[in-house]
């Protein structure tokens, strides 16, 4: 799911094979395998594509097509921490756009990018199911409600402190 | 004295500090040497009062909220363990106006019981519906769901029993029950709340569906934005299996049903049922052309029931209390209750379960208490990102399937999002197009290309050059998307855009200079 501390540890073929083998028995195993790989390595390494294709008896093109379709599966590792900010309507109604502006103008952090020190990745998501306590976000998978400028500043200071 | 204190574990409650509040109460109790049992429950749905703390008393549960960790000492001092008055107190929860005026059928247990304790679930009426279904012939179960008038709560409003009947009548060696827990509509969270707060209700509903059509395997497809709901569902499935409620002999029926939870991967289109099935099978979430219907050729090519969380979750109540009792609620052809979700710029947001046919105004004014900002309300979007924006003069529209269609909107999944006077409807219309462009599965041109053209055209209109001509381009585009899209993402994106143009034309006509100055 989210890139937490333990993720981003580089690709390892032996571990990847073990993860794939563990999930390959499931019906429709592709997404469970991809989630497990993303959880382990923080991204889906290209070198995993042929391994998955072999294990599931699919073409590489098919596996690649699946990986590239979903917003969750990243082709490169993200930052140590990930802030997913909801940019959908309920959060708009409570001013999330101003918070995103603050990230860009004050903290020089753009949605879809990682801070120069590799500490914090900002992602846009569309609804987190916390629309009555918006603006809402997920910080490394933990929900944050009623997000305001102070909370944004605090998250940036804690996780993207070593900015170049 | 062993006092019982209830604090929510719902992720909305956690997002505003419920875990810290639970810790603070535990610490304070320790300091005072008072024996307190803290039970982590789902949310009652009064999200504006979260973190809500409830205490069990002879009068019933007494509510305090929103509680901050720093309030713990004061609560003990005031005698909250006896339900004593306190500035944050609201009296008995069940007597609170906001709760009392609801008709909680599906959400009766949510926020009340420990979500993972089967004994509590049973003590509050759980599994009565499944046990009844276990003794009924499949066709009778289907008949009962049909007679209840239940229609799909995922958005399209298709009669649930009719879908089940098709699957029952389709001969096959294997059938499936799939639950659509993708809940992609912004402004909605009822599926999430139920899965986190009362997951056995969903398991029971899906098991009833399995018995009704002879399906032995179920999948719940949960969006990855809901890590807590996914974790709770996985635990609940394991608990239910351990208790013999899933497995080879469901509730003593002699029939088998088991299920798994699966995680989506961040694609709105995977809420569309055929795209969801593609995704479950491990492929790109591209929409399949219908026919064949999933009821005939669904998951792995087998007959499949696919329903929303709330559709399945209504079934235990229907089986327990009877089809007529359910059909007694509602308006016209919209039978039963809908867990509405009150969100956005609203003073008292949360989950409000009411008979279908309640008006938008009842929700946003009586329950919601107006805007959060205190500024005047300007627009209400009903039914998610593909739903219409309504101005104040249409707020008396009843929330029923046909009534919303007549008002050129849709009920969708029952989300109600409030905007105050600061909203710019041209910007919202642009966002509708932008969202469609981001989430399009790419299969058809009107949706894939049309949405991007839509963004540009709205930008041109707002910028002010050749407004009349650009408006014609936009109208053609909207017609093309409506007529030429394979699924409702491209087909219904025009709804929010058209509603903005119809009800808020002034937002598209501001002189360009003024618009910049206002921002
Ligand atoms: C773009 C799009 C997104 C959808 N998203 C969801 C969703 O998130 N949850 C859902 O239950 N139904 C969603 N639906 C509706 C499903 O296709 C389908 O109608 C529903 O799962 C059927 O269940 P029901 O009859 O119980 O509503 C979506 C449809 C479209 C076209
Ligand atoms: S309308 Fe859009 S999302 Fe739906 S099938 Fe066509 S391209 Fe895919
Ligand atoms: S719209 Fe932002 S959490 Fe739902």
XYZ file of C-alpha atoms and ligand atoms in Angstrom:
726
model
C 0.000 0.000 0.000
C 1.907 3.046 1.141
C 5.613 3.489 1.037
C 6.514 3.584 4.695
C 9.928 3.483 6.277
C 10.764 -0.096 5.505
C 10.110 0.247 1.789
C 12.496 1.574 -0.888
C 15.097 -1.035 -0.328
C 15.944 -1.785 -3.931
C 14.990 -4.680 -6.106
C 15.975 -8.217 -5.181
C 15.090 -10.963 -7.608
C 15.102 -13.782 -5.078
C 12.682 -11.942 -2.814
C 10.534 -10.963 -5.785
C 10.288 -14.583 -6.890
C 9.287 -15.686 -3.410
C 6.563 -13.023 -3.230
C 5.242 -13.966 -6.642
C 5.221 -17.677 -5.799
C 3.375 -17.007 -2.557
C 0.484 -15.223 -4.295
C 0.451 -17.056 -7.632
C -2.006 -19.659 -6.342
C -4.782 -17.057 -5.935
C -7.489 -16.681 -8.546
C -6.728 -13.517 -10.504
C -3.341 -13.222 -8.814
C -1.934 -10.260 -10.754
C -3.127 -7.402 -8.541
C -2.333 -9.153 -5.249
C 1.200 -9.856 -6.572
C 1.683 -6.269 -7.714
C 0.473 -4.917 -4.373
C 2.836 -7.219 -2.513
C 5.800 -6.203 -4.695
C 4.957 -2.523 -4.383
C 4.705 -2.943 -0.617
C 8.059 -4.709 -0.430
C 10.098 -2.511 -2.783
C 8.108 0.716 -2.887
C 7.659 0.437 -6.666
C 7.287 -2.182 -9.410
C 10.678 -2.820 -10.959
C 10.677 -3.596 -14.708
C 12.628 -6.740 -13.920
C 9.559 -8.118 -12.151
C 7.482 -8.137 -15.352
C 8.940 -11.329 -16.904
C 8.888 -13.084 -13.532
C 5.153 -12.395 -13.112
C 4.455 -13.300 -16.738
C 6.191 -16.673 -16.306
C 4.504 -17.475 -13.014
C 1.004 -16.669 -14.278
C 1.447 -17.884 -17.841
C 0.760 -14.449 -19.325
C 2.553 -12.423 -21.952
C 4.928 -9.698 -20.774
C 2.873 -7.158 -22.680
C -0.200 -8.187 -20.738
C 1.552 -7.795 -17.385
C 3.065 -4.481 -18.412
C -0.342 -3.292 -19.579
C -1.813 -4.042 -16.184
C 0.995 -2.397 -14.216
C 0.833 0.785 -16.266
C -2.966 1.096 -16.056
C -3.257 1.627 -12.299
C -2.324 4.856 -10.536
C -1.070 2.930 -7.482
C 1.734 1.057 -9.173
C 4.828 3.211 -9.495
C 7.672 2.620 -11.921
C 10.241 4.227 -9.617
C 10.558 4.455 -5.842
C 8.898 7.433 -4.168
C 10.024 9.323 -1.087
C 10.440 7.854 2.364
C 7.007 9.181 3.301
C 3.949 9.732 1.157
C 1.226 12.315 1.625
C -1.841 11.567 -0.441
C -4.040 14.644 -0.618
C -7.644 14.389 -1.688
C -8.463 16.824 -4.466
C -12.071 15.793 -5.044
C -15.210 17.890 -4.626
C -15.911 17.720 -0.878
C -12.306 18.625 -0.157
C -12.457 21.400 -2.751
C -15.462 22.831 -0.933
C -13.274 23.140 2.168
C -10.366 24.779 0.396
C -7.919 22.004 -0.451
C -6.750 23.941 -3.512
C -5.343 26.647 -1.229
C -3.382 24.008 0.684
C -1.931 22.581 -2.514
C -0.987 26.128 -3.525
C 0.748 26.566 -0.188
C 2.741 23.389 -0.759
C 3.853 24.651 -4.134
C 4.548 28.280 -3.297
C 5.837 28.073 0.273
C 7.374 24.639 0.375
C 8.211 24.194 -3.299
C 6.595 20.786 -3.298
C 4.536 19.864 -6.324
C 1.833 17.239 -6.476
C 3.291 14.127 -8.076
C 6.825 14.965 -7.014
C 9.235 14.081 -4.195
C 11.143 16.524 -2.010
C 14.825 16.901 -3.014
C 15.987 15.047 0.109
C 13.787 12.093 -0.799
C 11.791 12.535 2.399
C 8.287 13.251 1.167
C 6.243 12.445 -1.927
C 3.015 14.336 -2.562
C 0.283 12.556 -4.475
C -3.200 13.605 -5.514
C -6.053 11.188 -4.853
C -9.742 11.542 -5.523
C -11.701 10.897 -2.352
C -10.553 9.091 0.750
C -14.026 8.550 2.168
C -13.462 11.234 4.788
C -15.563 13.866 3.084
C -17.385 15.145 6.184
C -14.069 16.058 7.817
C -12.403 17.467 4.745
C -9.857 18.492 3.545
C -8.590 14.942 3.957
C -5.280 13.193 3.421
C -3.448 9.957 4.105
C 0.062 10.214 5.535
C 1.787 6.836 5.054
C -1.622 5.207 5.140
C -2.811 6.993 8.298
C -5.843 9.249 7.880
C -5.601 12.989 8.506
C -8.819 15.005 8.623
C -9.520 18.748 8.717
C -6.149 19.353 7.120
C -5.065 22.996 7.476
C -1.992 25.086 6.739
C -0.502 24.363 10.163
C -0.804 20.617 9.612
C 0.700 20.925 6.126
C 3.633 22.946 7.457
C 4.166 20.430 10.244
C 4.195 17.442 7.877
C 6.655 19.155 5.563
C 8.935 20.160 8.422
C 8.972 16.667 9.861
C 9.424 14.719 6.662
C 11.015 16.986 4.116
C 13.190 18.900 6.542
C 16.539 18.303 4.841
C 15.465 20.220 1.773
C 18.324 21.155 -0.529
C -16.803 -0.457 39.190
C -15.936 -1.531 35.654
C -17.059 1.324 33.447
C -17.361 0.814 29.705
C -16.276 3.655 27.462
C -16.730 3.623 23.683
C -14.355 5.385 21.306
C -14.549 4.982 17.542
C -11.937 3.190 15.460
C -13.461 4.440 12.232
C -10.794 6.029 10.061
C -12.678 9.351 9.951
C -12.620 9.417 13.769
C -8.952 8.440 13.781
C -8.240 11.233 11.303
C -9.202 13.774 13.945
C -7.488 12.086 16.884
C -9.667 9.227 18.205
C -6.645 7.032 18.982
C -5.041 9.784 21.054
C -8.291 10.357 22.899
C -8.600 6.651 23.715
C -5.012 6.699 25.047
C -5.668 9.817 27.102
C -8.734 8.261 28.738
C -6.808 5.082 29.486
C -3.925 7.073 31.017
C -6.230 9.236 33.080
C -8.106 6.178 34.347
C -4.774 4.602 35.301
C -3.721 7.720 37.201
C -6.962 7.727 39.113
C -6.938 3.979 39.690
C -10.336 3.627 38.027
C -11.177 0.444 36.188
C -12.252 1.451 32.676
C -12.795 -0.813 29.707
C -12.311 1.036 26.427
C -14.243 -0.523 23.562
C -13.263 0.529 20.055
C -16.407 0.690 17.955
C -17.308 1.899 14.467
C -18.657 5.412 14.080
C -22.225 6.442 14.847
C -21.934 8.662 11.822
C -22.009 11.949 13.748
C -18.693 12.807 12.206
C -18.725 16.441 13.298
C -18.682 15.188 16.906
C -15.715 12.875 16.393
C -13.776 11.967 18.396
C -17.020 10.966 20.110
C -16.782 9.312 23.498
C -19.704 7.343 24.861
C -20.201 5.882 28.318
C -22.508 3.043 29.252
C -25.002 4.056 31.942
C -28.315 2.724 33.266
C -30.050 5.232 30.975
C -28.172 3.921 27.952
C -25.071 5.357 26.350
C -24.260 8.975 27.039
C -22.308 10.975 24.455
C -19.485 13.524 24.732
C -17.751 15.173 21.819
C -15.784 16.336 20.034
C -13.267 15.302 22.694
C -9.610 16.301 22.644
C -6.943 14.366 24.583
C -6.671 17.372 26.937
C -10.339 16.992 27.890
C -9.836 13.599 29.557
C -9.073 14.898 33.053
C -12.041 17.262 32.997
C -14.383 14.496 31.895
C -13.329 12.284 34.804
C -13.617 15.257 37.154
C -17.168 15.932 35.998
C -18.102 12.286 36.493
C -18.589 11.307 32.867
C -18.375 7.624 33.822
C -21.800 8.119 35.411
C -23.018 10.112 32.436
C -22.823 13.405 34.343
C -23.204 16.759 32.568
C -20.145 18.385 30.973
C -19.770 21.190 28.417
C -19.041 18.542 25.747
C -21.986 16.376 26.804
C -24.975 15.637 24.571
C -27.050 13.402 26.832
C -28.144 9.945 25.811
C -26.948 9.163 22.293
C -30.183 7.506 21.208
C -32.160 10.532 22.382
C -30.069 13.012 20.391
C -32.161 14.742 17.779
C -29.693 13.896 14.999
C -29.911 10.169 15.768
C -33.570 10.020 16.705
C -34.790 11.477 13.440
C -33.035 8.784 11.390
C -34.354 5.439 10.212
C -31.406 3.222 10.829
C -31.947 -0.205 9.312
C -28.629 -0.980 7.610
C -26.616 1.107 10.050
C -28.429 0.072 13.228
C -25.350 -1.587 14.741
C -22.617 0.626 13.343
C -20.914 2.513 16.161
C -22.699 0.419 18.749
C -20.912 -2.927 18.679
C -17.306 -4.059 18.576
C -17.034 -4.674 14.812
C -15.113 -7.935 15.152
C -17.042 -9.659 17.953
C -19.529 -12.172 16.607
C -21.228 -12.524 19.983
C -22.085 -8.803 19.994
C -23.213 -8.946 16.387
C -25.588 -11.777 17.272
C -26.809 -10.059 20.429
C -27.842 -7.102 18.257
C -29.860 -9.180 15.832
C -27.041 -10.249 13.535
C -27.180 -13.450 11.482
C -30.936 -13.812 11.956
C -31.411 -13.094 8.242
C -28.790 -15.624 7.164
C -30.189 -18.282 9.448
C -33.602 -17.720 7.949
C -32.169 -17.867 4.405
C -30.387 -21.113 5.253
C -33.785 -22.779 5.705
C -35.358 -21.298 2.561
C -35.316 -22.592 -1.025
C -33.116 -20.307 -3.185
C -36.017 -19.053 -5.308
C -37.839 -17.871 -2.153
C -34.841 -15.813 -1.059
C -34.684 -14.185 -4.496
C -38.446 -13.583 -4.377
C -38.174 -11.885 -1.000
C -35.399 -9.534 -2.141
C -37.405 -8.743 -5.279
C -40.559 -8.035 -3.290
C -38.678 -5.665 -0.971
C -38.181 -3.328 -3.924
C -34.472 -2.988 -3.134
C -32.587 -1.251 -5.944
C -28.847 -1.098 -6.439
C -27.236 1.446 -4.123
C -24.090 1.725 -6.245
C -25.604 4.286 -8.567
C -27.661 2.743 -11.344
C -30.632 1.756 -9.171
C -31.268 -1.562 -10.914
C -33.661 -3.887 -8.999
C -31.446 -6.218 -6.961
C -33.851 -9.168 -6.968
C -34.173 -9.112 -10.762
C -30.389 -9.374 -11.092
C -30.303 -12.271 -8.609
C -33.082 -14.078 -10.489
C -31.019 -13.992 -13.697
C -28.034 -15.513 -11.911
C -30.227 -18.121 -10.225
C -31.592 -19.136 -13.633
C -28.175 -19.355 -15.309
C -26.935 -22.953 -15.227
C -23.205 -23.225 -14.413
C -20.704 -25.365 -12.517
C -19.495 -22.278 -10.684
C -21.105 -18.936 -9.809
C -19.698 -15.926 -7.995
C -20.853 -13.139 -5.711
C -18.831 -9.952 -6.102
C -19.169 -6.948 -3.860
C -18.376 -3.584 -5.358
C -16.583 -1.756 -2.539
C -14.720 0.574 -4.858
C -16.727 3.545 -3.517
C -15.094 5.945 -5.910
C -17.698 8.706 -5.744
C -16.388 11.765 -3.980
C -18.565 12.762 -1.062
C -19.422 9.177 -0.179
C -18.198 7.024 2.683
C -21.065 4.747 3.743
C -19.425 1.615 2.303
C -16.246 2.420 4.182
C -18.069 3.102 7.449
C -19.979 -0.160 7.240
C -16.902 -2.224 6.421
C -14.985 -0.640 9.294
C -17.836 -0.526 11.780
C -20.061 -3.521 11.038
C -18.340 -5.825 8.531
C -20.392 -8.890 9.480
C -23.459 -7.240 7.965
C -21.752 -7.232 4.576
C -20.528 -10.809 5.024
C -24.044 -11.854 5.987
C -25.551 -10.077 2.979
C -23.110 -11.677 0.562
C -23.680 -15.113 2.114
C -27.432 -14.671 1.652
C -26.766 -13.826 -2.010
C -24.595 -16.945 -2.320
C -27.352 -19.156 -0.907
C -29.927 -17.449 -3.112
C -28.215 -18.243 -6.414
C -25.997 -21.203 -5.607
C -22.710 -19.297 -5.693
C -19.964 -20.723 -3.495
C -17.334 -18.034 -3.764
C -17.380 -14.315 -3.103
C -14.970 -11.412 -3.534
C -15.096 -7.961 -1.969
C -13.200 -5.519 -4.179
C -12.106 -2.642 -1.929
C -10.389 0.503 -3.178
C -6.805 0.958 -2.059
C -7.620 4.394 -0.627
C -9.334 2.443 2.177
C -6.482 0.571 3.919
C -8.361 0.442 7.243
C -11.539 -0.941 5.719
C -9.538 -3.580 3.884
C -7.762 -4.659 7.077
C -11.037 -4.857 9.027
C -12.759 -6.852 6.262
C -9.911 -9.351 6.132
C -10.084 -9.864 9.892
C -13.867 -10.131 9.872
C -13.793 -12.770 7.118
C -11.309 -14.836 9.133
C -13.460 -14.525 12.279
C -16.616 -15.510 10.380
C -14.847 -18.500 8.884
C -13.666 -19.572 12.336
C -17.235 -19.401 13.617
C -18.629 -21.538 10.780
C -20.527 -18.674 9.193
C -18.427 -19.030 6.080
C -17.119 -22.320 4.757
C -18.462 -25.715 3.778
C -21.700 -25.493 5.722
C -22.913 -21.898 5.972
C -25.107 -21.360 9.038
C -26.089 -25.036 9.015
C -27.548 -24.780 5.500
C -25.518 -27.709 4.215
C -24.354 -25.357 1.463
C -20.921 -23.810 0.967
C -19.931 -20.165 0.688
C -16.587 -18.512 1.321
C -15.079 -15.188 0.392
C -11.933 -13.106 0.013
C -11.175 -9.387 0.185
C -9.229 -7.893 -2.702
C -7.580 -4.497 -3.047
C -8.093 -2.144 -5.991
C -5.221 -0.047 -7.265
C -6.345 3.534 -7.630
C -8.612 3.670 -10.682
C -12.057 5.282 -10.486
C -13.248 3.335 -13.514
C -12.789 0.058 -11.610
C -16.032 0.922 -9.814
C -17.832 0.259 -13.108
C -18.859 -3.359 -12.790
C -17.299 -4.852 -15.910
C -14.081 -2.940 -15.375
C -14.047 -4.221 -11.794
C -14.353 -7.793 -13.046
C -11.476 -7.248 -15.476
C -9.427 -5.906 -12.598
C -10.296 -8.863 -10.333
C -9.182 -11.183 -13.110
C -5.854 -9.366 -13.164
C -6.117 -7.143 -16.204
C -6.311 -3.435 -17.046
C -9.590 -2.098 -15.758
C -11.130 -1.551 -19.168
C -14.876 -1.555 -19.556
C -16.440 -4.572 -21.285
C -19.253 -4.107 -23.766
C -22.618 -5.396 -22.527
C -24.189 -7.842 -23.333
C -23.269 -10.332 -22.094
C -24.402 -9.193 -18.682
C -22.205 -10.127 -15.711
C -25.232 -12.084 -14.442
C -24.740 -14.453 -17.397
C -21.009 -14.150 -18.082
C -19.276 -12.385 -15.231
C -16.169 -13.163 -13.219
C -13.968 -15.699 -15.050
C -16.817 -16.030 -17.534
C -19.236 -17.424 -14.907
C -22.652 -16.122 -13.810
C -21.960 -13.436 -11.238
C -23.962 -11.283 -8.877
C -22.264 -7.916 -8.555
C -23.746 -5.455 -6.104
C -22.720 -2.478 -4.066
C -21.865 -2.838 -0.350
C -25.100 -1.127 0.698
C -27.246 -3.339 -1.545
C -25.871 -6.492 0.087
C -25.960 -4.896 3.536
C -29.694 -4.188 3.242
C -30.461 -7.887 2.722
C -29.999 -9.208 6.284
C -32.633 -6.702 7.486
C -34.992 -7.646 4.645
C -34.650 -11.366 5.385
C -35.133 -10.795 9.106
C -38.052 -8.372 8.995
C -39.694 -9.271 5.706
C -40.007 -7.679 2.285
C -43.135 -5.660 3.139
C -41.540 -4.082 6.194
C -38.687 -2.814 4.000
C -40.964 -1.682 1.189
C -42.988 0.339 3.718
C -40.136 2.845 3.711
C -39.553 5.052 0.736
C -41.253 7.058 -1.975
C -42.823 5.762 -5.185
C -40.536 3.254 -6.831
C -37.673 4.122 -4.490
C -38.231 1.658 -1.666
C -36.437 1.317 1.633
C -33.795 3.467 3.219
C -30.641 5.079 1.902
C -27.618 5.792 4.045
C -27.035 9.362 2.861
C -23.651 10.950 3.302
C -23.565 14.596 4.202
C -20.224 16.125 3.296
C -18.191 19.100 2.181
C -18.749 22.583 3.558
C -21.301 21.538 6.163
C -21.595 22.241 9.874
C -22.773 18.784 10.945
C -21.594 16.273 8.368
C -21.916 12.527 8.627
C -24.051 9.515 7.855
C -27.807 9.977 7.819
C -29.923 6.919 7.051
C -33.434 7.905 6.001
C -36.247 6.513 3.915
C -35.726 7.384 0.256
C -37.701 10.470 -0.636
C -36.267 12.790 2.000
C -35.426 16.150 0.449
C -31.987 17.603 -0.088
C -33.015 20.508 2.121
C -33.941 18.224 5.014
C -30.437 16.835 4.887
C -28.417 20.006 4.488
C -30.531 22.188 6.776
C -32.200 19.990 9.411
C -29.328 17.572 9.818
C -26.419 19.557 8.421
C -27.217 22.892 10.056
C -25.949 24.878 7.064
C -22.419 25.541 5.912
C -19.283 24.972 7.956
C -17.899 28.374 7.019
C -21.094 30.172 8.045
C -21.279 31.788 4.594
C -24.480 31.279 2.607
C -24.948 27.953 0.849
C -24.650 28.246 -2.922
C -24.642 24.769 -4.446
C -25.152 21.139 -3.489
C -23.737 18.311 -5.572
C -25.698 15.096 -5.207
C -24.520 11.674 -6.370
C -20.759 11.964 -6.716
C -18.589 13.439 -9.465
C -21.153 12.531 -12.144
C -24.010 14.119 -10.203
C -25.658 17.492 -10.700
C -25.005 20.760 -8.864
C -28.273 22.060 -7.441
C -29.016 25.671 -6.512
C -31.054 26.585 -3.435
C -34.326 26.705 -5.385
C -34.080 22.975 -6.169
C -33.255 21.796 -2.665
C -36.804 20.612 -2.074
C -36.299 17.879 -4.663
C -36.931 14.494 -3.044
C -34.007 12.091 -2.990
C -35.530 9.244 -5.005
C -34.270 7.646 -8.226
C -36.986 8.994 -10.541
C -37.260 12.338 -8.758
C -33.546 13.027 -9.152
C -33.641 12.050 -12.833
C -36.548 14.418 -13.361
C -34.404 17.196 -11.909
C -31.656 16.244 -14.403
C -29.457 14.794 -11.717
C -28.974 11.423 -10.146
C -29.077 9.860 -6.726
C -25.925 7.832 -7.288
C -24.529 6.423 -4.074
C -26.301 9.003 -1.925
C -23.513 11.512 -1.448
C -24.534 15.114 -0.727
C -21.726 17.680 -0.948
C -22.341 21.262 0.138
C -20.558 24.336 -1.261
C -20.716 27.824 0.197
C -20.773 31.159 -1.609
C -17.073 30.945 -2.443
C -17.659 28.223 -5.024
C -17.048 28.939 -8.699
C -19.253 26.637 -10.764
C -17.231 27.191 -13.930
C -14.281 25.788 -12.041
C -16.382 22.832 -10.836
C -17.563 22.150 -14.398
C -13.976 22.239 -15.583
C -13.036 19.806 -12.833
C -15.754 17.367 -13.931
C -14.177 17.260 -17.388
C -10.665 17.065 -15.957
C -11.633 14.173 -13.679
C -13.120 12.329 -16.654
C -9.878 12.846 -18.580
C -7.775 11.563 -15.663
C -9.919 8.507 -15.012
C -11.045 7.535 -18.535
C -10.227 3.918 -19.313
C -9.382 5.012 -22.821
C -11.683 2.708 -24.693
C -13.884 5.256 -26.457
C -12.998 8.542 -28.114
C -15.813 10.812 -26.862
C -14.712 10.136 -23.299
C -10.939 9.963 -23.761
C -10.519 12.918 -26.117
C -13.802 14.717 -25.507
C -13.062 15.312 -21.849
C -9.740 16.988 -22.619
C -11.432 19.112 -25.279
C -14.059 19.926 -22.662
C -11.458 21.305 -20.277
C -9.998 23.492 -23.032
C -13.390 24.726 -24.172
C -14.488 25.686 -20.659
C -11.169 27.502 -20.257
C -11.881 29.369 -23.475
C -15.367 30.333 -22.345
C -14.066 31.570 -19.020
C -11.243 33.482 -20.722
C -13.953 35.383 -22.542
C -13.065 35.258 -26.232
C -15.857 34.209 -28.647
C -18.073 32.987 -25.862
C -21.035 32.232 -28.107
C -19.017 30.104 -30.476
C -17.219 28.250 -27.724
C -20.508 27.591 -26.004
C -21.734 25.901 -29.173
C -18.604 23.766 -29.283
C -19.175 22.774 -25.669
C -22.828 21.913 -26.262
C -21.894 19.672 -29.201
C -19.218 18.012 -27.129
C -21.622 17.355 -24.269
C -24.095 15.783 -26.676
C -21.374 13.627 -28.225
C -20.178 12.392 -24.839
C -23.737 11.641 -23.746
C -24.567 9.686 -26.915
C -21.258 8.127 -27.831
C -19.721 6.811 -24.614
C -19.685 3.127 -23.760
C -20.146 3.637 -20.024
C -21.430 6.226 -17.611
C -18.067 7.889 -16.952
C -18.045 9.524 -20.354
C -21.828 9.347 -20.641
C -22.691 11.161 -17.408
C -19.816 13.627 -17.052
C -22.055 16.102 -18.919
C -24.511 16.051 -15.965
C -22.451 18.194 -13.566
C -21.325 20.401 -16.455
C -24.845 20.992 -17.767
C -26.195 21.648 -14.264
C -23.501 24.253 -13.685
C -24.282 25.934 -17.018
C -28.038 25.821 -16.389
C -28.250 26.905 -12.776
C -25.151 29.079 -12.442
C -24.654 30.725 -15.877
C -23.275 33.869 -14.256
C -20.116 31.983 -13.278
C -19.309 31.443 -16.952
C -19.991 35.052 -17.895
C -17.750 36.990 -15.569
C -15.483 39.472 -17.327
C -12.041 37.842 -17.473
C -10.340 40.609 -15.468
C -12.830 40.433 -12.612
C -12.411 36.684 -12.260
C -8.681 37.047 -11.641
C -9.218 39.830 -9.159
C -11.723 37.732 -7.227
C -9.218 34.918 -6.721
C -17.629 5.178 -13.872
C -18.443 4.341 -12.944
C -18.040 4.197 -11.629
C -18.792 3.401 -10.752
N -18.355 3.292 -9.463
C -19.040 2.497 -8.612
C -18.587 2.334 -7.277
O -17.565 2.897 -6.871
N -19.300 1.539 -6.449
C -20.436 0.889 -6.887
O -21.027 0.162 -6.110
N -20.886 1.036 -8.135
C -20.212 1.809 -9.013
N -20.665 1.928 -10.297
C -21.886 1.186 -10.697
C -21.553 -0.231 -11.108
O -21.204 -0.266 -12.475
C -22.732 -1.184 -10.913
O -23.873 -0.589 -11.398
C -22.955 -1.563 -9.474
O -21.808 -2.158 -8.959
C -24.099 -2.556 -9.377
O -24.431 -2.770 -8.018
P -25.805 -2.275 -7.412
O -26.875 -2.739 -8.361
O -25.894 -2.928 -6.093
O -25.732 -0.798 -7.346
C -19.946 2.740 -11.196
C -20.345 2.900 -12.525
C -19.613 3.682 -13.397
C -20.063 3.823 -14.804
S -16.906 6.116 -21.472
Fe -14.759 6.422 -20.863
S -14.447 5.120 -19.087
Fe -16.346 4.417 -20.095
S -15.678 2.823 -21.508
Fe -15.604 4.701 -22.661
S -13.484 5.461 -22.417
Fe -13.829 3.886 -20.852
S -13.888 14.213 -1.363
Fe -12.049 14.350 -0.256
S -12.244 12.691 1.122
Fe -14.002 12.458 -0.114
